[in-house]
Amino acid sequence: MRTFPLSRRAVLAGTAAAAAVTALPTVPGRAQAAVPAAGGAYRWRNAVQGGTGFVTGVLFHPSVRGLAYVRTDIGGAYRWDDRTDRWIPLTDHIGWDDWNLLGVEAMAVDPAHPNRLYLSLGTYAQSWAGNGAVLRSEDRGATWKRTDLTVKLGANEDGRGCGERLLVDPRDSDTLWLGTRHDGLLKSTDRGATWQAVSFPAAPSATGQGITLLVAAGRGVYAGWGDSDGTSANLYRTADGTTWEAVPGQPAGTAAKVPVRAAYDRHTCELYVTYANAPGPNGQSDGSVHKLRTTTGKWTEVTPVKPGGPTSDGGTDSFGYGGVAVDARRPGTVVVSTNNRWSLVDTLYRTTDGGRTWTSLKDKAVFDVSETPYLKWGADKPKFGWWIQAVGLDPFDSRHIVYGTGATLYGTRDLKNWAPEIRGLEEASIRQLVSPPAGEAHLISGSGDIGVMYHERLTASPSRGMASNPVFGTSTGLALAAAKPSYVVRAGWGDHGNGAWSDDGGRTWSPFASQPSMAKSAPGPITTNSDGNVLLWSFGTGNPGFRSADNGGSWSEVASFPKGAVPVADPVDPSRFYAFDTTTGTLFASTDSGLTFTARATGLDSGDTEFQLAVAPDRSGDLWLSLKWNGLYRSTDGGATFTKVGTCWASYTLGFGKAAEGASYPAVYMVGSTESITAVYRSDDEAKSWTRINDDQHQWGWTGAAISGDPRVYGRVYIATNGRGVQYGEPAR
């Protein structure tokens, strides 16, 4: 898959199914105290998509059969439940103010104490992001204790597939090591409760890699260093837990510049290290695999295939090496992965003789993605994968191998037949939600990296996979005609067009016959009027809006449309559109089907470029404007005047669902703050009062992109999360 640009600031390394997402500012104002759900008990589940994000680490427990963990770059960590064949999310309790902790930089288990689990959290290491934290559990992640760090971590930055950067010392279960990107090596002697910086031979640089891995080899500990220039040392060790030294004789050169992963074969006393000329997951073009016999200090290169060879199309086979895992039962049996190998597609290589000979597991691989059809990416069959930096080999089953990609986790039990082992693991960054008032599907979703999905069922991955014709990477717009819900339009980043329409409710699609020239470089939000006869398409900050009255056959610029605004259609009157200009705090409206826009209410300061304008269903001119921490405003006269809603002090996203029994107005759902905590609320009385419907164990970090009630099922609500897919809730019975 190619790289698709992603919108908003501070989006790092966005690639198809990579789930790279927006950096979010700290919410000013009030302290966020934990508040329980009050009278609104809900049951929460994922609307199943089946993965869709970058699995950055896989860790089998070495002494417990069937116990494994995975980490993701923005979607938290999970534990494998062998009884139900599902992944159990472990970090959904992370709240709004701690959104930066939903990215997991590293994880560690204690071989001697199977119930202990450690996670280091921190999505970004930039100045605008919060510091990292360490979670520690004595019950496999069911409950946690937390230690806040004074340093920043980078689970969604370059090098996020390296590791693990967290390790329990092999000689003392109370001692832990934590490698950081900018602050050297940290050590804890009380099982992660407190941390201190310790002396380390290498000094951090601006590249932001620092210590890339920590691995135990016998009673010693080895650390990879990612800031080497290719000639200086990049692998260090300690034998006493105090003094670190560069490992003698280590490989040098660009093919061994960055140590990505390492695994130790206790039978042969050999440490296998994968290298690349960049930390990845993007940007690698060279790499190698080496092994060190720790008892003698002898290094041997065991690279399966050296990058740089020609390809059949006249190109160069460039790539690095990523994951590595050793077989705990069979000496000399090792699996490594290539990474960033776009020409010939990435693969796993397996050796049974210590690296003298290798077999590519891709060559005879048979894939079954019937459970997650989107993995075909609009083609006839899936590829082996990309961004393979996480590889796990079951210590109790030599033929059970799993590996993470930019979109899923594949597994095999016989080295030939592969299928996603992804149940329960949902990592999509959701951008748009539409719940149609009629038809087969109750939900259509738009995501970062995997485009649009039509959910004919909430409990299974959409049978049609990603919306195709064309396939998008990131979805930028999704809307249906309120009076004709069979008509749906979408926009996004794609190779073969950036806009499409459907006349069967989103089951099948056709590309627009034409599109404005800027659609390819800056596709933005799109909407349709209530009867589906007019389209308005916006193209980001500083760009004009465009209108089509012939289903995308032709487009004309709307000079009076506020540049970069999000167009919103009136659900009743097909001649009315609305748009909010954040630069001036002005609501604009059109009463001539989008031909012209005029200013109405002014002085509505959002305090930011992000806001949300929503229109109540089945009502003309009933507008609700969420202005983040500047509150919630309502207009019942088409935007001529607005009144502030006094029952909440912050509103980030708002939507509507079926009215409560006996109520005449739709249920209103909001992510916002009514007292002290940012949470999910429902109002059955036009926002006169609110009931919190999520709880402290179901918060999912940042949830400010979109929310929608179901117009056919009272109480059901869909929430767009920034790394935990679509969450949907229903009143507990």
Short mmCIF file of C-alpha atoms in Angstrom, two decimals, residues 294-696:
data_model
loop_
_atom_site.label_atom_id
_atom_site.label_comp_id
_atom_site.label_asym_id
_atom_site.label_seq_id
_atom_site.Cartn_x
_atom_site.Cartn_y
_atom_site.Cartn_z
CA THR A 294 27.58 -14.60 24.11
CA THR A 295 29.92 -17.16 25.65
CA THR A 296 32.76 -16.46 23.19
CA GLY A 297 32.01 -13.01 21.81
CA LYS A 298 31.98 -14.32 18.23
CA TRP A 299 29.81 -12.48 15.71
CA THR A 300 28.41 -14.16 12.58
CA GLU A 301 26.36 -12.54 9.84
CA VAL A 302 23.31 -14.65 9.04
CA THR A 303 21.37 -12.29 6.76
CA PRO A 304 18.83 -14.33 4.75
CA VAL A 305 18.85 -12.07 1.67
CA LYS A 306 20.88 -8.91 1.35
CA PRO A 307 18.96 -5.84 0.18
CA GLY A 308 19.99 -4.04 -2.97
CA GLY A 309 19.38 -6.66 -5.63
CA PRO A 310 17.45 -5.95 -8.83
CA THR A 311 13.72 -6.51 -9.22
CA SER A 312 11.90 -7.76 -12.29
CA ASP A 313 10.60 -4.28 -13.11
CA GLY A 314 14.08 -2.79 -13.18
CA GLY A 315 13.97 -1.43 -9.68
CA THR A 316 16.00 -2.20 -6.57
CA ASP A 317 14.97 -4.62 -3.85
CA SER A 318 15.49 -2.29 -0.91
CA PHE A 319 14.34 -3.06 2.63
CA GLY A 320 15.45 -3.50 6.21
CA TYR A 321 15.03 -6.27 8.75
CA GLY A 322 12.52 -5.99 11.57
CA GLY A 323 11.11 -8.68 13.83
CA VAL A 324 12.98 -11.67 15.23
CA ALA A 325 11.87 -14.59 17.40
CA VAL A 326 13.62 -17.78 18.52
CA ASP A 327 12.07 -21.19 19.09
CA ALA A 328 12.19 -22.02 22.78
CA ARG A 329 11.89 -25.74 22.00
CA ARG A 330 14.24 -26.17 19.05
CA PRO A 331 17.82 -24.86 19.19
CA GLY A 332 18.86 -22.83 16.16
CA THR A 333 15.31 -22.27 14.91
CA VAL A 334 14.70 -18.57 14.31
CA VAL A 335 12.21 -16.40 12.41
CA VAL A 336 13.02 -12.90 11.12
CA SER A 337 10.99 -10.44 9.07
CA THR A 338 11.83 -8.01 6.33
CA ASN A 339 10.40 -4.52 6.58
CA ASN A 340 9.60 -1.75 4.10
CA ARG A 341 10.04 -4.14 1.17
CA TRP A 342 7.54 -2.66 -1.25
CA SER A 343 8.87 -4.08 -4.53
CA LEU A 344 8.85 -7.79 -3.73
CA VAL A 345 6.58 -7.55 -0.67
CA ASP A 346 7.73 -8.30 2.87
CA THR A 347 8.14 -11.83 4.16
CA LEU A 348 9.23 -13.93 7.11
CA TYR A 349 12.38 -16.03 6.82
CA ARG A 350 12.79 -19.13 8.95
CA THR A 351 15.94 -21.09 9.73
CA THR A 352 16.38 -24.37 11.59
CA ASP A 353 20.18 -24.40 11.49
CA GLY A 354 21.17 -21.20 13.21
CA GLY A 355 20.99 -19.03 10.11
CA ARG A 356 23.09 -21.06 7.68
CA THR A 357 20.04 -21.54 5.45
CA TRP A 358 16.68 -19.78 5.35
CA THR A 359 13.24 -20.43 3.89
CA SER A 360 10.80 -17.68 2.94
CA LEU A 361 7.44 -18.48 4.51
CA LYS A 362 5.71 -16.20 2.02
CA ASP A 363 6.48 -18.49 -0.92
CA LYS A 364 4.01 -21.21 0.10
CA ALA A 365 1.68 -19.11 2.24
CA VAL A 366 -2.06 -19.56 1.86
CA PHE A 367 -4.21 -16.80 3.33
CA ASP A 368 -7.75 -16.94 4.59
CA VAL A 369 -9.07 -13.43 5.32
CA SER A 370 -12.75 -14.34 5.17
CA GLU A 371 -13.10 -13.06 8.73
CA THR A 372 -11.65 -9.65 7.81
CA PRO A 373 -12.32 -9.11 4.09
CA TYR A 374 -10.95 -5.56 4.06
CA LEU A 375 -7.45 -7.09 3.99
CA LYS A 376 -7.86 -7.69 0.27
CA TRP A 377 -7.69 -3.89 -0.18
CA GLY A 378 -10.05 -4.07 -3.15
CA ALA A 379 -7.92 -6.74 -4.88
CA ASP A 380 -8.45 -10.47 -5.45
CA LYS A 381 -6.27 -11.64 -2.57
CA PRO A 382 -4.32 -10.19 0.35
CA LYS A 383 -0.60 -9.57 0.43
CA PHE A 384 1.73 -11.01 3.04
CA GLY A 385 1.76 -7.62 4.74
CA TRP A 386 3.90 -4.58 5.35
CA TRP A 387 5.45 -2.88 8.34
CA ILE A 388 6.40 -6.25 9.82
CA GLN A 389 8.41 -5.43 12.93
CA ALA A 390 6.54 -7.51 15.49
CA VAL A 391 7.08 -11.28 15.30
CA GLY A 392 6.19 -13.83 17.95
CA LEU A 393 6.93 -17.55 18.17
CA ASP A 394 4.86 -19.55 20.65
CA PRO A 395 7.26 -21.10 23.21
CA PHE A 396 4.91 -24.10 23.54
CA ASP A 397 4.18 -24.66 19.83
CA SER A 398 7.00 -24.40 17.29
CA ARG A 399 4.58 -24.09 14.38
CA HIS A 400 2.56 -21.26 15.88
CA ILE A 401 3.96 -17.99 14.57
CA VAL A 402 2.29 -14.59 14.60
CA TYR A 403 3.38 -11.33 13.07
CA GLY A 404 1.99 -7.82 13.11
CA THR A 405 1.47 -5.61 10.09
CA GLY A 406 0.25 -2.08 9.51
CA ALA A 407 -3.30 -3.44 9.57
CA THR A 408 -3.59 -6.75 11.40
CA LEU A 409 -1.97 -9.67 13.19
CA TYR A 410 -1.50 -12.81 11.10
CA GLY A 411 -0.93 -16.25 12.57
CA THR A 412 -0.21 -19.81 11.45
CA ARG A 413 -0.28 -23.19 13.16
CA ASP A 414 1.38 -25.16 10.35
CA LEU A 415 3.81 -22.69 8.70
CA LYS A 416 1.65 -22.61 5.56
CA ASN A 417 -1.92 -21.56 6.26
CA TRP A 418 -2.30 -18.06 7.61
CA ALA A 419 -5.28 -16.14 8.95
CA PRO A 420 -5.80 -13.03 11.07
CA GLU A 421 -5.56 -13.72 14.81
CA ILE A 422 -7.21 -10.42 15.54
CA ARG A 423 -10.54 -11.02 17.29
CA GLY A 424 -11.13 -8.35 19.89
CA LEU A 425 -8.25 -6.17 18.72
CA GLU A 426 -9.65 -3.01 17.11
CA GLU A 427 -7.32 -0.08 16.53
CA ALA A 428 -8.87 2.16 13.88
CA SER A 429 -8.81 5.94 14.17
CA ILE A 430 -12.39 6.85 13.30
CA ARG A 431 -13.16 10.16 11.59
CA GLN A 432 -16.85 10.02 10.56
CA LEU A 433 -19.99 8.14 11.64
CA VAL A 434 -23.33 7.91 9.85
CA SER A 435 -26.25 5.89 11.20
CA PRO A 436 -28.89 5.70 8.43
CA PRO A 437 -32.58 6.03 9.35
CA ALA A 438 -33.47 3.08 7.12
CA GLY A 439 -31.87 0.24 5.20
CA GLU A 440 -29.76 -2.81 5.95
CA ALA A 441 -26.87 -1.16 7.78
CA HIS A 442 -27.20 0.70 11.06
CA LEU A 443 -23.71 2.16 10.67
CA ILE A 444 -21.33 3.51 8.04
CA SER A 445 -17.92 4.60 9.31
CA GLY A 446 -15.03 6.60 7.90
CA SER A 447 -11.54 5.93 9.22
CA GLY A 448 -8.00 7.10 9.05
CA ASP A 449 -6.07 4.70 6.79
CA ILE A 450 -8.86 2.24 5.89
CA GLY A 451 -11.42 4.49 4.25
CA VAL A 452 -15.14 3.78 4.59
CA MET A 453 -16.87 0.64 5.84
CA TYR A 454 -20.50 -0.42 5.50
CA HIS A 455 -21.44 -2.32 8.66
CA GLU A 456 -24.31 -4.61 7.77
CA ARG A 457 -23.62 -6.24 11.15
CA LEU A 458 -21.97 -4.77 14.22
CA THR A 459 -20.57 -8.10 15.36
CA ALA A 460 -18.59 -9.06 12.26
CA SER A 461 -16.11 -7.33 9.99
CA PRO A 462 -17.97 -5.81 7.02
CA SER A 463 -18.39 -8.50 4.36
CA ARG A 464 -17.62 -6.03 1.58
CA GLY A 465 -14.42 -4.92 3.24
CA MET A 466 -13.39 -1.35 2.53
CA ALA A 467 -15.58 0.69 0.25
CA SER A 468 -14.06 0.34 -3.21
CA ASN A 469 -14.38 2.03 -6.59
CA PRO A 470 -12.29 3.81 -5.52
CA VAL A 471 -10.46 2.52 -2.43
CA PHE A 472 -9.45 5.27 -0.01
CA GLY A 473 -6.74 5.35 2.59
CA THR A 474 -7.95 8.03 4.97
CA SER A 475 -11.58 9.11 4.77
CA THR A 476 -12.10 12.87 4.88
CA GLY A 477 -15.86 13.14 4.38
CA LEU A 478 -19.02 11.02 4.63
CA ALA A 479 -22.67 12.08 4.38
CA LEU A 480 -26.10 10.87 3.30
CA ALA A 481 -29.16 12.65 1.96
CA ALA A 482 -31.55 13.00 4.90
CA ALA A 483 -34.71 12.62 2.80
CA LYS A 484 -33.16 10.00 0.54
CA PRO A 485 -30.86 7.90 2.77
CA SER A 486 -30.06 5.49 -0.04
CA TYR A 487 -27.86 8.24 -1.48
CA VAL A 488 -24.46 8.51 0.24
CA VAL A 489 -21.28 10.39 -0.70
CA ARG A 490 -17.75 10.07 0.54
CA ALA A 491 -14.34 11.73 0.05
CA GLY A 492 -10.80 10.77 0.94
CA TRP A 493 -7.24 10.03 -0.08
CA GLY A 494 -7.10 7.60 -2.98
CA ASP A 495 -5.03 6.62 -6.00
CA HIS A 496 -7.96 6.44 -8.42
CA GLY A 497 -10.18 9.31 -7.42
CA ASN A 498 -11.04 11.19 -4.26
CA GLY A 499 -14.82 11.20 -4.24
CA ALA A 500 -17.61 8.68 -4.78
CA TRP A 501 -21.39 8.25 -4.53
CA SER A 502 -23.71 5.38 -3.72
CA ASP A 503 -27.41 4.96 -4.48
CA ASP A 504 -27.87 1.80 -2.42
CA GLY A 505 -27.08 3.13 1.02
CA GLY A 506 -23.32 2.61 0.83
CA ARG A 507 -23.18 -1.03 -0.25
CA THR A 508 -21.64 -0.22 -3.65
CA TRP A 509 -19.97 2.88 -5.00
CA SER A 510 -19.14 4.78 -8.18
CA PRO A 511 -16.48 7.47 -8.50
CA PHE A 512 -17.49 11.00 -9.39
CA ALA A 513 -17.20 11.53 -13.12
CA SER A 514 -14.99 14.53 -12.42
CA GLN A 515 -13.48 16.33 -9.45
CA PRO A 516 -11.93 19.73 -8.72
CA SER A 517 -8.21 19.81 -9.36
CA MET A 518 -7.35 20.30 -5.70
CA ALA A 519 -9.25 17.15 -4.65
CA LYS A 520 -6.20 14.96 -5.25
CA SER A 521 -3.89 16.98 -3.04
CA ALA A 522 -6.33 18.17 -0.39
CA PRO A 523 -9.57 16.19 -0.25
CA GLY A 524 -11.77 17.42 2.55
CA PRO A 525 -15.27 17.12 3.98
CA ILE A 526 -18.23 16.65 1.65
CA THR A 527 -22.00 16.78 2.08
CA THR A 528 -25.21 16.47 0.10
CA ASN A 529 -28.48 18.30 0.48
CA SER A 530 -31.54 16.53 1.83
CA ASP A 531 -32.77 15.19 -1.50
CA GLY A 532 -29.34 14.31 -2.90
CA ASN A 533 -29.41 16.76 -5.80
CA VAL A 534 -26.58 19.08 -4.74
CA LEU A 535 -23.08 18.34 -3.42
CA LEU A 536 -20.74 20.68 -1.56
CA TRP A 537 -17.09 19.76 -1.21
CA SER A 538 -14.52 21.63 0.89
CA PHE A 539 -10.74 21.40 0.52
CA GLY A 540 -9.07 22.55 3.69
CA THR A 541 -7.72 25.78 5.12
CA GLY A 542 -7.47 28.59 2.61
CA ASN A 543 -9.19 26.70 -0.20
CA PRO A 544 -12.59 27.52 -1.70
CA GLY A 545 -15.58 25.20 -1.66
CA PHE A 546 -17.02 23.59 -4.79
CA ARG A 547 -20.57 22.69 -5.78
CA SER A 548 -22.01 20.06 -8.09
CA ALA A 549 -25.63 19.77 -9.22
CA ASP A 550 -25.11 16.76 -11.48
CA ASN A 551 -23.85 14.06 -9.11
CA GLY A 552 -20.20 14.99 -9.49
CA GLY A 553 -20.25 15.29 -13.27
CA SER A 554 -19.05 18.88 -13.05
CA TRP A 555 -18.03 21.28 -10.29
CA SER A 556 -18.10 25.04 -9.85
CA GLU A 557 -16.40 27.21 -7.25
CA VAL A 558 -18.60 28.85 -4.61
CA ALA A 559 -16.88 32.17 -4.05
CA SER A 560 -18.89 33.10 -0.96
CA PHE A 561 -18.35 29.80 0.84
CA PRO A 562 -16.00 30.37 3.82
CA LYS A 563 -12.67 28.91 2.81
CA GLY A 564 -11.78 25.65 4.52
CA ALA A 565 -15.12 25.36 6.35
CA VAL A 566 -17.08 22.14 6.82
CA PRO A 567 -20.35 22.18 4.84
CA VAL A 568 -23.49 20.92 6.61
CA ALA A 569 -26.85 20.30 4.93
CA ASP A 570 -30.27 21.06 6.37
CA PRO A 571 -32.10 17.73 6.87
CA VAL A 572 -35.48 19.07 5.71
CA ASP A 573 -35.02 21.99 3.29
CA PRO A 574 -32.92 20.99 0.24
CA SER A 575 -32.13 24.63 -0.48
CA ARG A 576 -30.32 25.20 2.83
CA PHE A 577 -26.67 24.63 3.75
CA TYR A 578 -24.61 25.88 6.68
CA ALA A 579 -20.90 26.40 7.38
CA PHE A 580 -18.97 27.78 10.34
CA ASP A 581 -15.91 29.96 9.79
CA THR A 582 -13.55 29.43 12.72
CA THR A 583 -11.27 32.31 11.73
CA THR A 584 -14.02 34.86 12.35
CA GLY A 585 -16.42 32.88 14.56
CA THR A 586 -19.19 33.40 11.99
CA LEU A 587 -22.02 31.11 10.94
CA PHE A 588 -22.70 31.24 7.19
CA ALA A 589 -25.88 29.98 5.54
CA SER A 590 -27.16 29.35 2.04
CA THR A 591 -30.82 29.41 1.04
CA ASP A 592 -30.27 28.86 -2.69
CA SER A 593 -28.93 25.28 -2.69
CA GLY A 594 -25.33 26.30 -2.06
CA LEU A 595 -24.94 28.85 -4.85
CA THR A 596 -24.20 31.65 -2.38
CA PHE A 597 -23.51 31.95 1.34
CA THR A 598 -24.15 34.92 3.62
CA ALA A 599 -23.01 35.65 7.15
CA ARG A 600 -25.49 35.26 9.99
CA ALA A 601 -24.49 34.95 13.66
CA THR A 602 -21.03 36.28 14.54
CA GLY A 603 -18.73 36.34 17.56
CA LEU A 604 -18.85 32.59 18.17
CA ASP A 605 -15.25 32.00 19.24
CA SER A 606 -14.16 28.36 19.16
CA GLY A 607 -10.73 29.08 20.64
CA ASP A 608 -9.35 26.61 18.13
CA THR A 609 -9.67 25.56 14.51
CA GLU A 610 -11.69 22.51 15.51
CA PHE A 611 -15.42 22.57 16.21
CA GLN A 612 -18.53 20.67 15.20
CA LEU A 613 -21.76 21.93 13.68
CA ALA A 614 -24.70 19.51 13.84
CA VAL A 615 -28.30 19.79 12.64
CA ALA A 616 -31.11 18.03 14.49
CA PRO A 617 -32.86 15.45 12.29
CA ASP A 618 -36.29 16.15 10.80
CA ARG A 619 -36.06 19.83 11.74
CA SER A 620 -35.09 22.75 9.57
CA GLY A 621 -32.64 25.27 10.96
CA ASP A 622 -32.18 23.57 14.36
CA LEU A 623 -28.39 23.92 14.71
CA TRP A 624 -26.09 22.84 17.52
CA LEU A 625 -22.54 24.19 17.62
CA SER A 626 -19.88 22.46 19.77
CA LEU A 627 -17.06 24.91 20.51
CA LYS A 628 -14.91 22.67 22.68
CA TRP A 629 -14.14 24.31 26.05
CA ASN A 630 -16.06 27.42 24.98
CA GLY A 631 -19.24 25.45 25.33
CA LEU A 632 -22.30 24.35 23.39
CA TYR A 633 -24.58 26.72 21.47
CA ARG A 634 -27.97 26.24 19.82
CA SER A 635 -29.87 28.07 17.10
CA THR A 636 -33.49 27.42 16.12
CA ASP A 637 -33.59 30.06 13.38
CA GLY A 638 -31.10 28.69 10.89
CA GLY A 639 -28.07 30.32 12.46
CA ALA A 640 -29.34 33.88 12.72
CA THR A 641 -28.90 33.77 16.50
CA PHE A 642 -27.35 31.33 18.95
CA THR A 643 -27.95 30.74 22.64
CA LYS A 644 -25.41 29.11 24.92
CA VAL A 645 -26.53 25.86 26.53
CA GLY A 646 -25.99 26.28 30.24
CA THR A 647 -25.99 22.63 31.28
CA CYS A 648 -22.45 21.90 30.05
CA TRP A 649 -19.25 23.90 30.06
CA ALA A 650 -17.48 22.01 27.26
CA SER A 651 -18.72 20.21 24.16
CA TYR A 652 -16.46 18.46 21.67
CA THR A 653 -18.80 16.45 19.48
CA LEU A 654 -22.55 15.99 19.40
CA GLY A 655 -25.09 13.79 17.60
CA PHE A 656 -28.68 12.59 17.68
CA GLY A 657 -30.56 9.30 18.00
CA LYS A 658 -34.06 7.93 18.40
CA ALA A 659 -36.15 9.79 20.96
CA ALA A 660 -36.97 8.26 24.31
CA GLU A 661 -40.43 6.81 24.76
CA GLY A 662 -42.87 9.67 25.20
CA ALA A 663 -40.35 12.31 24.12
CA SER A 664 -40.92 14.50 21.08
CA TYR A 665 -37.26 15.49 20.51
CA PRO A 666 -34.44 13.16 19.47
CA ALA A 667 -32.03 11.90 22.10
CA VAL A 668 -28.91 14.09 22.13
CA TYR A 669 -25.49 12.46 22.63
CA MET A 670 -22.40 14.42 23.50
CA VAL A 671 -18.75 14.03 24.36
CA GLY A 672 -18.17 16.93 26.69
CA SER A 673 -18.13 18.13 30.26
CA THR A 674 -21.14 18.90 32.40
CA GLU A 675 -19.24 19.16 35.68
CA SER A 676 -15.63 18.05 36.08
CA ILE A 677 -14.94 15.11 33.78
CA THR A 678 -14.96 14.85 30.01
CA ALA A 679 -17.23 11.90 29.30
CA VAL A 680 -20.06 10.58 27.13
CA TYR A 681 -23.53 11.91 27.90
CA ARG A 682 -27.11 11.49 26.74
CA SER A 683 -29.95 13.96 27.08
CA ASP A 684 -33.59 13.05 26.55
CA ASP A 685 -34.90 16.59 27.13
CA GLU A 686 -33.12 18.84 24.59
CA ALA A 687 -30.00 19.30 26.75
CA LYS A 688 -31.87 20.55 29.81
CA SER A 689 -30.19 17.70 31.72
CA TRP A 690 -27.57 15.06 30.97
CA THR A 691 -26.84 11.50 32.04
CA ARG A 692 -23.33 10.15 31.86
CA ILE A 693 -23.45 6.83 30.00
CA ASN A 694 -19.84 5.68 29.92
CA ASP A 695 -17.83 4.74 33.03
CA ASP A 696 -14.28 4.95 34.27
#
